[in-house]
CSV table of C-alpha atoms in Angstrom, one decimal:
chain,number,residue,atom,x,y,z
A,701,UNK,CA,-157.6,-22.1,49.3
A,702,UNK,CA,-154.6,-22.0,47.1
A,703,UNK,CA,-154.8,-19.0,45.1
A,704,UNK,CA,-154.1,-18.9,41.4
A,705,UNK,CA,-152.1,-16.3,39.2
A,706,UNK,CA,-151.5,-16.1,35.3
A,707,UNK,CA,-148.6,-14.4,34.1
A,708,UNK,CA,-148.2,-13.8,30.7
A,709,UNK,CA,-144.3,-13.0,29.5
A,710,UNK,CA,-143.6,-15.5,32.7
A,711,UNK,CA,-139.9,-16.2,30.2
A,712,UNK,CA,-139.1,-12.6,30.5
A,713,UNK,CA,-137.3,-11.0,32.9
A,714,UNK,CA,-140.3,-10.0,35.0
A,715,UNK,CA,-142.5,-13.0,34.6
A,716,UNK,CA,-139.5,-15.2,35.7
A,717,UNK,CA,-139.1,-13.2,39.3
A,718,UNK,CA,-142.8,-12.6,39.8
A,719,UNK,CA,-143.2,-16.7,39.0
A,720,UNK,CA,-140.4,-17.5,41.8
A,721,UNK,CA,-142.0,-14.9,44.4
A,722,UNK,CA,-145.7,-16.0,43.9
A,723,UNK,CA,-144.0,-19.7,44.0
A,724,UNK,CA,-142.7,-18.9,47.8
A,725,UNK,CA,-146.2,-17.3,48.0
A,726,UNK,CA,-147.6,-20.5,48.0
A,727,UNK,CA,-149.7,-19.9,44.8
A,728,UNK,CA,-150.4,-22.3,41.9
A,729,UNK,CA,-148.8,-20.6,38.9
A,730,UNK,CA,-149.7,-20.8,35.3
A,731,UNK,CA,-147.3,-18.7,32.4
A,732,UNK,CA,-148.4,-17.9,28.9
A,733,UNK,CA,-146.0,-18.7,26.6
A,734,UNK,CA,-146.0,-18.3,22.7
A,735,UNK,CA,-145.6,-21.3,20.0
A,736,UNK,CA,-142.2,-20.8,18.7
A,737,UNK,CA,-139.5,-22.9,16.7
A,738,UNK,CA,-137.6,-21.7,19.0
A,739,UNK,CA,-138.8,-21.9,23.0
A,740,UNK,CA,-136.4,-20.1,25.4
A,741,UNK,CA,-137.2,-21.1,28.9
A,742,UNK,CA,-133.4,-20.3,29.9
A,743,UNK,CA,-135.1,-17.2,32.7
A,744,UNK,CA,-137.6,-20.1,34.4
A,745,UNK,CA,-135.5,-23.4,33.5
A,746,UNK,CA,-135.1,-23.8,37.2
A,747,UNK,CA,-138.8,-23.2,38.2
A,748,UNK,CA,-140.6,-25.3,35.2
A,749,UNK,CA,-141.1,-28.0,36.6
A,750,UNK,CA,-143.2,-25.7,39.5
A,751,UNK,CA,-145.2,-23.7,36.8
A,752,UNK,CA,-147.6,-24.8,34.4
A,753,UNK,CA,-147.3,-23.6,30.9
A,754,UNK,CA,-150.0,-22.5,28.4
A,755,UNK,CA,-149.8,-21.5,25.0
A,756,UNK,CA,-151.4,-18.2,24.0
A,757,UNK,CA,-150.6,-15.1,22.1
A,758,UNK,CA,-152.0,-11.5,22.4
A,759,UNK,CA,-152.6,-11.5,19.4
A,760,UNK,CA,-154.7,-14.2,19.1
A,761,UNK,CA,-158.0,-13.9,20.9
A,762,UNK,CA,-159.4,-16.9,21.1
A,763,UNK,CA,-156.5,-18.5,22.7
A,764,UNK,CA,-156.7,-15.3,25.5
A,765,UNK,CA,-160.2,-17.1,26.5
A,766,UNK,CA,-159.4,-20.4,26.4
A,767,UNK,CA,-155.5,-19.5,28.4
A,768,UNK,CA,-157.8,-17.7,31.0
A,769,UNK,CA,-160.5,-20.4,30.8
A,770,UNK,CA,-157.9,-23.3,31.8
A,771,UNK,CA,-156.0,-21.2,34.5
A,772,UNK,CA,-158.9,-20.1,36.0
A,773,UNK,CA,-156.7,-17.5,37.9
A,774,UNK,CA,-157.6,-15.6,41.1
A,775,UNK,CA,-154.6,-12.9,40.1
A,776,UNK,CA,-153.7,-11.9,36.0
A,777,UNK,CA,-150.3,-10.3,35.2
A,778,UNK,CA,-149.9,-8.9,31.9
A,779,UNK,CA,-146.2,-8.6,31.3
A,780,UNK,CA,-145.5,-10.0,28.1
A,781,UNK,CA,-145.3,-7.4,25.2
A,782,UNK,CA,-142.7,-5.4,22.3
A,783,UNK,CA,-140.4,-4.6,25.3
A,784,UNK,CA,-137.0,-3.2,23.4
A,785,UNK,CA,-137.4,0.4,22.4
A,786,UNK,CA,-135.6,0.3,19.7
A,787,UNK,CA,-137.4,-2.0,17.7
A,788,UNK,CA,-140.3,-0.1,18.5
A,789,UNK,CA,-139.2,2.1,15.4
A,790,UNK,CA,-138.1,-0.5,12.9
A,791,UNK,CA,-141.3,-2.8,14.2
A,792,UNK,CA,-144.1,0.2,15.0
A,793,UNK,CA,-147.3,-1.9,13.6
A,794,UNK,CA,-146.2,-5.4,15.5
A,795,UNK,CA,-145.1,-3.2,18.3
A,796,UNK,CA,-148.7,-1.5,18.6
A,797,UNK,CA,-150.5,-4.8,18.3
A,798,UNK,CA,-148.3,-6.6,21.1
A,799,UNK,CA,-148.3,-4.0,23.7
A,800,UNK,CA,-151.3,-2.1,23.0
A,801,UNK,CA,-154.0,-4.4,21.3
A,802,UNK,CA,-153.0,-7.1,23.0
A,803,UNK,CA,-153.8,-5.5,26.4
A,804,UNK,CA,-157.5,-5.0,25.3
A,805,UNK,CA,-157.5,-8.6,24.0
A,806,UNK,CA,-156.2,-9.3,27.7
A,807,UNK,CA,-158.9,-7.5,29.2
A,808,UNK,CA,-161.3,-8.4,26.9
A,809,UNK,CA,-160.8,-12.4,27.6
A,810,UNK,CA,-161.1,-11.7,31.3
A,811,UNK,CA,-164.7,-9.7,31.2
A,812,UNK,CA,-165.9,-12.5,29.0
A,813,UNK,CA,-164.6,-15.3,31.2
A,814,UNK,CA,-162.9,-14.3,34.7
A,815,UNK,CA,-164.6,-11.0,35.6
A,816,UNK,CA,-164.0,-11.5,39.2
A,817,UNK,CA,-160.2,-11.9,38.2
A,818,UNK,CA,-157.5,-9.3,39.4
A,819,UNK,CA,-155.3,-7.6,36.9
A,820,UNK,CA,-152.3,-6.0,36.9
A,821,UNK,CA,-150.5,-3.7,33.6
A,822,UNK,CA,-147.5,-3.3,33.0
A,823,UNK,CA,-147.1,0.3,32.0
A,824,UNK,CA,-143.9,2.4,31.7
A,825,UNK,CA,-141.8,5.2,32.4
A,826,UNK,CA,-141.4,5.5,28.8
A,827,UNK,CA,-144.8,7.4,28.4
A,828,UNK,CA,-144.1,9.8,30.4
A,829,UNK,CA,-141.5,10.9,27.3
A,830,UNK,CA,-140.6,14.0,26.9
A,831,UNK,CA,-141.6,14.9,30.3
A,832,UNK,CA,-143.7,17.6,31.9
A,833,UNK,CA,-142.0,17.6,35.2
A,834,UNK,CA,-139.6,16.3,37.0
A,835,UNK,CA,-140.1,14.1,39.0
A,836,UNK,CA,-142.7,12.1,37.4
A,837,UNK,CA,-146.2,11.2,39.4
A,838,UNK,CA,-149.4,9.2,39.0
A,839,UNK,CA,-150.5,12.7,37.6
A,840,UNK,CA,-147.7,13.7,35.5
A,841,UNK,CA,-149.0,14.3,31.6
A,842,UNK,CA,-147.8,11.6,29.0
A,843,UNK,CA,-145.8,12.8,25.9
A,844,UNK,CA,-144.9,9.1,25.0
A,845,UNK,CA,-140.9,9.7,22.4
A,846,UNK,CA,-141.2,5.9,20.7
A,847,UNK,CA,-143.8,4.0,19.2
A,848,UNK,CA,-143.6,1.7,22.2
A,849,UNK,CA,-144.1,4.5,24.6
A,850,UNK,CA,-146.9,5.1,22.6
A,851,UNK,CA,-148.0,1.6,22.4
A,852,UNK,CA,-147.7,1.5,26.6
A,853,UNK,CA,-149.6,4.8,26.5
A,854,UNK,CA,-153.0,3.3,25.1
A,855,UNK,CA,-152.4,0.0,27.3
A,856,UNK,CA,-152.7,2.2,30.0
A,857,UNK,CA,-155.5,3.9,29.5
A,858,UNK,CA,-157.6,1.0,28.3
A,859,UNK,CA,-157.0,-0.5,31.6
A,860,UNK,CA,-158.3,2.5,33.3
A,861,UNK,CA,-161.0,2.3,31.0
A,862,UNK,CA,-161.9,-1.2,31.3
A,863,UNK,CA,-161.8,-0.7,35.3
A,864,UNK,CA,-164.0,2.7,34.8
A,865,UNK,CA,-166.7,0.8,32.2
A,866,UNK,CA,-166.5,-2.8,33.6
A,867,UNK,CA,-166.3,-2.3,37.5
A,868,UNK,CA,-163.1,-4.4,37.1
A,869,UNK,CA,-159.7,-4.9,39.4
A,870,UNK,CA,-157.4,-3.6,37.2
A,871,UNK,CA,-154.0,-1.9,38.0
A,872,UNK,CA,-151.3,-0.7,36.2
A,873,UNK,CA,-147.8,0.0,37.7
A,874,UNK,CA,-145.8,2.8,36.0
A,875,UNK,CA,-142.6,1.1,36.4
A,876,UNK,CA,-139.3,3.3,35.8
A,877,UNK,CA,-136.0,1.0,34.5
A,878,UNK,CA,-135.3,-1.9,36.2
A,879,UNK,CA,-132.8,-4.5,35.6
A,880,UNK,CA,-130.9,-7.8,36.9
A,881,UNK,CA,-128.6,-10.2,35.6
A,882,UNK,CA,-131.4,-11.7,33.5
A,883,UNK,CA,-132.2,-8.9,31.4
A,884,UNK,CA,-131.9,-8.8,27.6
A,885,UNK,CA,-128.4,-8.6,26.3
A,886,UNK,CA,-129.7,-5.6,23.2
A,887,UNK,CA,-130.5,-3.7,26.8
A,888,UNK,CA,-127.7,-0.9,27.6
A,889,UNK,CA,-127.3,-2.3,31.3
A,890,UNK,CA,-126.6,-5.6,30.6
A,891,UNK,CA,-125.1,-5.0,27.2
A,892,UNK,CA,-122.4,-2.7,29.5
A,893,UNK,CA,-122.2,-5.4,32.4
A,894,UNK,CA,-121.6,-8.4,29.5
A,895,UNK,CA,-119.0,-6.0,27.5
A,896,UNK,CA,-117.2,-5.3,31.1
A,897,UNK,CA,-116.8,-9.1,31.3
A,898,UNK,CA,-116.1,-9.8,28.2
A,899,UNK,CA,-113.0,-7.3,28.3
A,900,UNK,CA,-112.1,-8.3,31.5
A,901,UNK,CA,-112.0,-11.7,30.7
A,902,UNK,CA,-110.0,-10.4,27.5
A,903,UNK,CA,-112.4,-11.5,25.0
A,904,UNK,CA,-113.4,-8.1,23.7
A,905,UNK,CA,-111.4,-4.3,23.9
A,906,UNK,CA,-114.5,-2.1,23.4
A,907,UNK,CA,-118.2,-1.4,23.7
A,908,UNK,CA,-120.4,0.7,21.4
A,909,UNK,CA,-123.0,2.9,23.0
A,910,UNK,CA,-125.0,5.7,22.4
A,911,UNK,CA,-126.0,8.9,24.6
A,912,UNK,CA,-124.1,8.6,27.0
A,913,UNK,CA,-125.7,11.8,28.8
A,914,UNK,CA,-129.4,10.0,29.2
A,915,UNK,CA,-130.2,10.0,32.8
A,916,UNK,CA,-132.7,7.1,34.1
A,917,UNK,CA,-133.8,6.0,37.4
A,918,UNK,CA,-132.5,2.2,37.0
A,919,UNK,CA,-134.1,-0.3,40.4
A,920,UNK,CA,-134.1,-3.8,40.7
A,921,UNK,CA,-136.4,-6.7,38.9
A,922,UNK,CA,-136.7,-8.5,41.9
A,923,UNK,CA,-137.7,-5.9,44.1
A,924,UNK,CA,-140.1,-5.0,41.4
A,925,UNK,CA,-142.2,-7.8,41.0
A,926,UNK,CA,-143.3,-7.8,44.5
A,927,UNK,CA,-144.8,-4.6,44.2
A,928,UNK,CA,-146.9,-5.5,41.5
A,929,UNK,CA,-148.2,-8.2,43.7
A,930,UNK,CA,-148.8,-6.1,46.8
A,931,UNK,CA,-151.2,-3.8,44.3
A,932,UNK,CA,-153.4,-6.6,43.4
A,933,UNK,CA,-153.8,-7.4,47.5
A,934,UNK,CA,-155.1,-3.7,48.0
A,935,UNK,CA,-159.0,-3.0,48.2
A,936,UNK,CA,-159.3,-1.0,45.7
A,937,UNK,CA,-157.7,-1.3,42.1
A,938,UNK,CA,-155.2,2.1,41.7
A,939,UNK,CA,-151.8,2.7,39.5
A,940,UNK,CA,-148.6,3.8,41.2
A,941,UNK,CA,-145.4,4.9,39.8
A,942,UNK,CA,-142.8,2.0,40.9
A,943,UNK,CA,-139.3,4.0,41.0
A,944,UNK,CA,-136.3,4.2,42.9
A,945,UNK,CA,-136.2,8.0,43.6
A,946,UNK,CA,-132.9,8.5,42.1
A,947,UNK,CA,-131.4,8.9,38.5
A,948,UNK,CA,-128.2,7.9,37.3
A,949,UNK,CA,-126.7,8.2,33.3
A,950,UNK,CA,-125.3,6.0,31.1
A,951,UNK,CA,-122.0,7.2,32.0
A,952,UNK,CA,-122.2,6.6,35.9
A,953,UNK,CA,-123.7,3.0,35.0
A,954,UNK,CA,-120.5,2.1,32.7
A,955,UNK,CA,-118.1,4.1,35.4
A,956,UNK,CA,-119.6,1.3,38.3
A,957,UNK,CA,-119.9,-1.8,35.8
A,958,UNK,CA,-116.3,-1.1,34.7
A,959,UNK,CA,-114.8,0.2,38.1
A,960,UNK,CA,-116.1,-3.7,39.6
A,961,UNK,CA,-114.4,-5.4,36.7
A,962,UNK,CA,-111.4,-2.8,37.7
A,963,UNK,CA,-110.9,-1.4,34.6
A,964,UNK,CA,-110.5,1.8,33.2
A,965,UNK,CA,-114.5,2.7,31.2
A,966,UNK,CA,-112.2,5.4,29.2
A,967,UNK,CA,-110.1,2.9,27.5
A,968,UNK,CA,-113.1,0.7,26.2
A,969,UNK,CA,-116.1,2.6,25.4
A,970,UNK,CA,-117.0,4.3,21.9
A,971,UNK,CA,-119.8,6.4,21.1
A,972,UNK,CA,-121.3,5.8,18.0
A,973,UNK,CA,-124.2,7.8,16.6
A,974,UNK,CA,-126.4,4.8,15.2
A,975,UNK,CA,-127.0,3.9,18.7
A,976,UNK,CA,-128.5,7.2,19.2
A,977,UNK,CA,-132.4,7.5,19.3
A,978,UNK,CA,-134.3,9.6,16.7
A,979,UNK,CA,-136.4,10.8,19.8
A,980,UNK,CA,-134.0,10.6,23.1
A,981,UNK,CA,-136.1,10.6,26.0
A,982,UNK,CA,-133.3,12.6,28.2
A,983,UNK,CA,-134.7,12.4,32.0
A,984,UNK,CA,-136.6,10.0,33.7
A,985,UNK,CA,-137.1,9.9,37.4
A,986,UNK,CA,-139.8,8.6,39.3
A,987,UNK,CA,-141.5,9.5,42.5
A,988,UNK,CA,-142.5,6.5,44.2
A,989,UNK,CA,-144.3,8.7,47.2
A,990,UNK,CA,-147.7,6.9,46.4
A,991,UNK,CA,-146.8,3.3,46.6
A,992,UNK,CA,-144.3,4.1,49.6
A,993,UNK,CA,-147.4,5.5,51.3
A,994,UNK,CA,-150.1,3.3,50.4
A,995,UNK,CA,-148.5,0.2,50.2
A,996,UNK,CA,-145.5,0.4,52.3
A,997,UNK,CA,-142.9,-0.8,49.4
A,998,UNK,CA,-139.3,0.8,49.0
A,999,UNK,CA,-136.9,-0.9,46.8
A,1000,UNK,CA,-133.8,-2.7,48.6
A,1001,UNK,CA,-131.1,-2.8,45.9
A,1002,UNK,CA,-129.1,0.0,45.0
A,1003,UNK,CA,-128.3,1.4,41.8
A,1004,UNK,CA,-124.7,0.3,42.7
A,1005,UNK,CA,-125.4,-3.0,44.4
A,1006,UNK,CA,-127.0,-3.7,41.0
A,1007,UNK,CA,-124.5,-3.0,38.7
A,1008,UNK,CA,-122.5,-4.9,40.7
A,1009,UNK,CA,-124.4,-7.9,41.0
A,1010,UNK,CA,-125.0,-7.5,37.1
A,1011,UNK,CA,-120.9,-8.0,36.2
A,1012,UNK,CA,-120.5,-10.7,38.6
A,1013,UNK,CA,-123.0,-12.6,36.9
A,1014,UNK,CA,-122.0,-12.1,33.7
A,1015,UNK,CA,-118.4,-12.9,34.8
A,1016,UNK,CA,-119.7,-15.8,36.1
A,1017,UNK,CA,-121.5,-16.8,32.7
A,1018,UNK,CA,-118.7,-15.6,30.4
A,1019,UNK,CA,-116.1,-18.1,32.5
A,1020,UNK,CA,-118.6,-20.8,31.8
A,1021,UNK,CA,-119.0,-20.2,28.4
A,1022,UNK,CA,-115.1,-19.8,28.1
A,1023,UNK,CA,-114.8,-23.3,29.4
A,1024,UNK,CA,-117.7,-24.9,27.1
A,1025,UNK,CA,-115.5,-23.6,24.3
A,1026,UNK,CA,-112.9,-25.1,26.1
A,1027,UNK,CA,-114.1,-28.3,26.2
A,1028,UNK,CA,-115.6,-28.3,22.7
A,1029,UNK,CA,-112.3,-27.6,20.8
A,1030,UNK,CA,-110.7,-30.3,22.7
C-alpha cells in the first residue's frame, strides 16, 4: 500500500526537502499551500508536478478538515508557521495565531477526521531561550526570548497534550538551526553566504549584521527532514532534540562563508545595532543523545561543508542573475 503524507509549509525550506525524501520514499505526497496573489513554488518548482497541492491556512479551520479530508494521509507534518524571529516582535498577534493556534487547529482537524493519522511538530530551539543548561535536552526547562519562541512553546505543549488527552501519534522534534542554500534570504546564514557572493562577484562591498558573539548549533535541512520521518516510523509517539552537538557564532559562520569566497570577512562586515535583538538568546546547543540512541540518526553535513555548499550556491545564483541582467539590458 502506498502510504500517504501531508505536509503543510511543503514551499518552505523544510517542506521542500521532506517532499523530495518522502518522494524517493515512494509515498504519495500532498502540500498545503496558502491562497496568495503571489504563489512562490521556486523551493519545490522541480518536484510539482510529483506533489499534489491543496489550499488551506492555519488559520482557517474549516479548510484544516476538508485539506485533511481530501489527503486522507497515513503521516501529517506540520511545518508551515511565523518562522523569522524577528518579525515575531513587529508581528506578535499574527505570529501567535500561525505558529501556536494554528497547531491546535492542526490537531484539532485530525481528531475530528484522521484520528488514526501520524503527526509530527515542528518545535524549536528557540524555546529553550534563555537557557537553563547547557547543553539543551528533551528535559531542559523552556524560557522562550521572542514572541515566536513563545509561540513554538504553546505548539509544543498542545501536541503533548493532544497525544496525552486524545491517545494520539503526535511528535514534536526540537530542532536546533538548520540551514541550506534554500533558506530565506532575511536569515543570517544565507543573508552572509548571498552578501559573500555578492562581494565576490563585485556587486556589493559590505554586509550589515548584528551580534556577532551569538553562538548556535547550525545542521543541515536535508539531514533534518529525515529525522522527522524516522520519528513518525517509531512505536511509540516521543519528542527529540534534533542538533548537531556543536556550536559555532556568527563570526566563525562569516570567517568560513567569506574564507570560500577567499576574501578577507574584516574588510566587508559592519555591525550595526538595529540588527540587534531586544532579547538575544546568546547560546544554543543541542544534545542529540536521545535520537542518536533511539533512532539511530546523526547528521552527515558539517557546519563547514555547509557554509560551503551555501556560497557556492549562491555564487551560482548570483552569476545567473548577473547574466539575466545581462541579457535584459541588451
Amino acid at each position: 500500500m502506498q502510504k500517504r503524507a501531508l505536509i503543510t509549509g511543503i514551499t518552505g525550506q523544510d517542506g521542500s526537502y521532506l517532499a523530495e525524501f518522502l518522494l524517493e520514499k515512494g509515498y504519495d505526497v500532498f502540500g498545503m499551500v496558502r491562497r496568495s496573489s503571489t504563489e512562490n513554488f521556486e523551493r519545490i518548482a522541480h518536484i510539482r508536478d510529483q506533489v499534489h497541492l491543496i489550499q488551506a491556512d492555519l488559520l482557517d479551520q474549516m479548510s484544516l478538515i476538508a485539506a485533511i479530508g481530501e489527503s486522507d494521509p497515513h503521516e501529517i507534518y506540520n511545518l508551515a508557521a511565523q518562522s523569522f524571529v524577528p518579525t515575531s516582535w513587529t508581528k506578535p498577534v499574527l505570529t501567535a495565531e500561525f505558529t501556536a493556534l494554528g497547531v491546535t487547529r492542526m490537531l484539532e482537524a485530525m481528531r475530528m477526521v484522521k484520528k488514526d493519522a501520524k503527526f509530527y511538530q515542528a518545535s524549536s530551539s528557540e524555546m529553550f531561550g534563555k537557557v537553563m543548561e547547557t547543553p539543551q535536552t528533551e528535559a531542559t526547562p523552556f524560557h522562550p526570548r521572542s514572541p515566536y519562541g513563545v509561540a513554538k512553546v504553546y505548539g509544543h505543549f498542545i501536541t503533548v497534550n493532544y497525544r496525552e488527552s486524545y491517545d494520539l501519534f503526535a511528535c514534536s522534534g526540537i530542532l536546533f538551526n538548520h540551514e541550506s542554500p534554500r533558506r530565506g534570504l532575511e536569515f543570517v546564514t544565507r543573508k552572509v553566504t548571498d552578501g559573500a557572493a555578492r562581494i565576490k562577484l563585485g556587486l556589493a562591498s559590505e554586509i550589515a549584521l548584528g551580534n556577532l558573539d551569538a553562538k548556535r548549533d547550525w545542521g543541515y535541512a536535508g539531514d533534518y527532514v529525515e529525522m522527522m520521518w524516522m520519528m513518525l516510523q517509531q512505536d511509540e509517539p516521543d519528542d527529540y532534540v534534533i542538533a548537531s552537538g556543536q556550536t559555532h557564532s556568527v563570526q566563525e559562520l562569516v570567517e568560513v562563508a567569506f574564507g570560500h569566497a577567499g576574501l578577507d570577512w574584516k574588510d566587508h562586515i559592519r555591525v550595526d545595532p538595529r540588527f540587534v535583538r531586544p532579547a538575544e538568546v546568546d547560546l544554543l546547543i543541542g544534545d542529540p543523545t536521545k535520537a542518536r540512541e533511539k533512532l539511530g540518526w546523526q547528521p552527515r553535513v558539517t557546519f563547514e561543508e555547509l557554509i560551503q555548499m551555501m556560497v557556492d550556491s549562491d555564487l551560482e545564483l548570483v552569476r545567473e542573475e548577473m547574466e539575466a541582467n545581462r541579457r535584459a539590458a541588451r
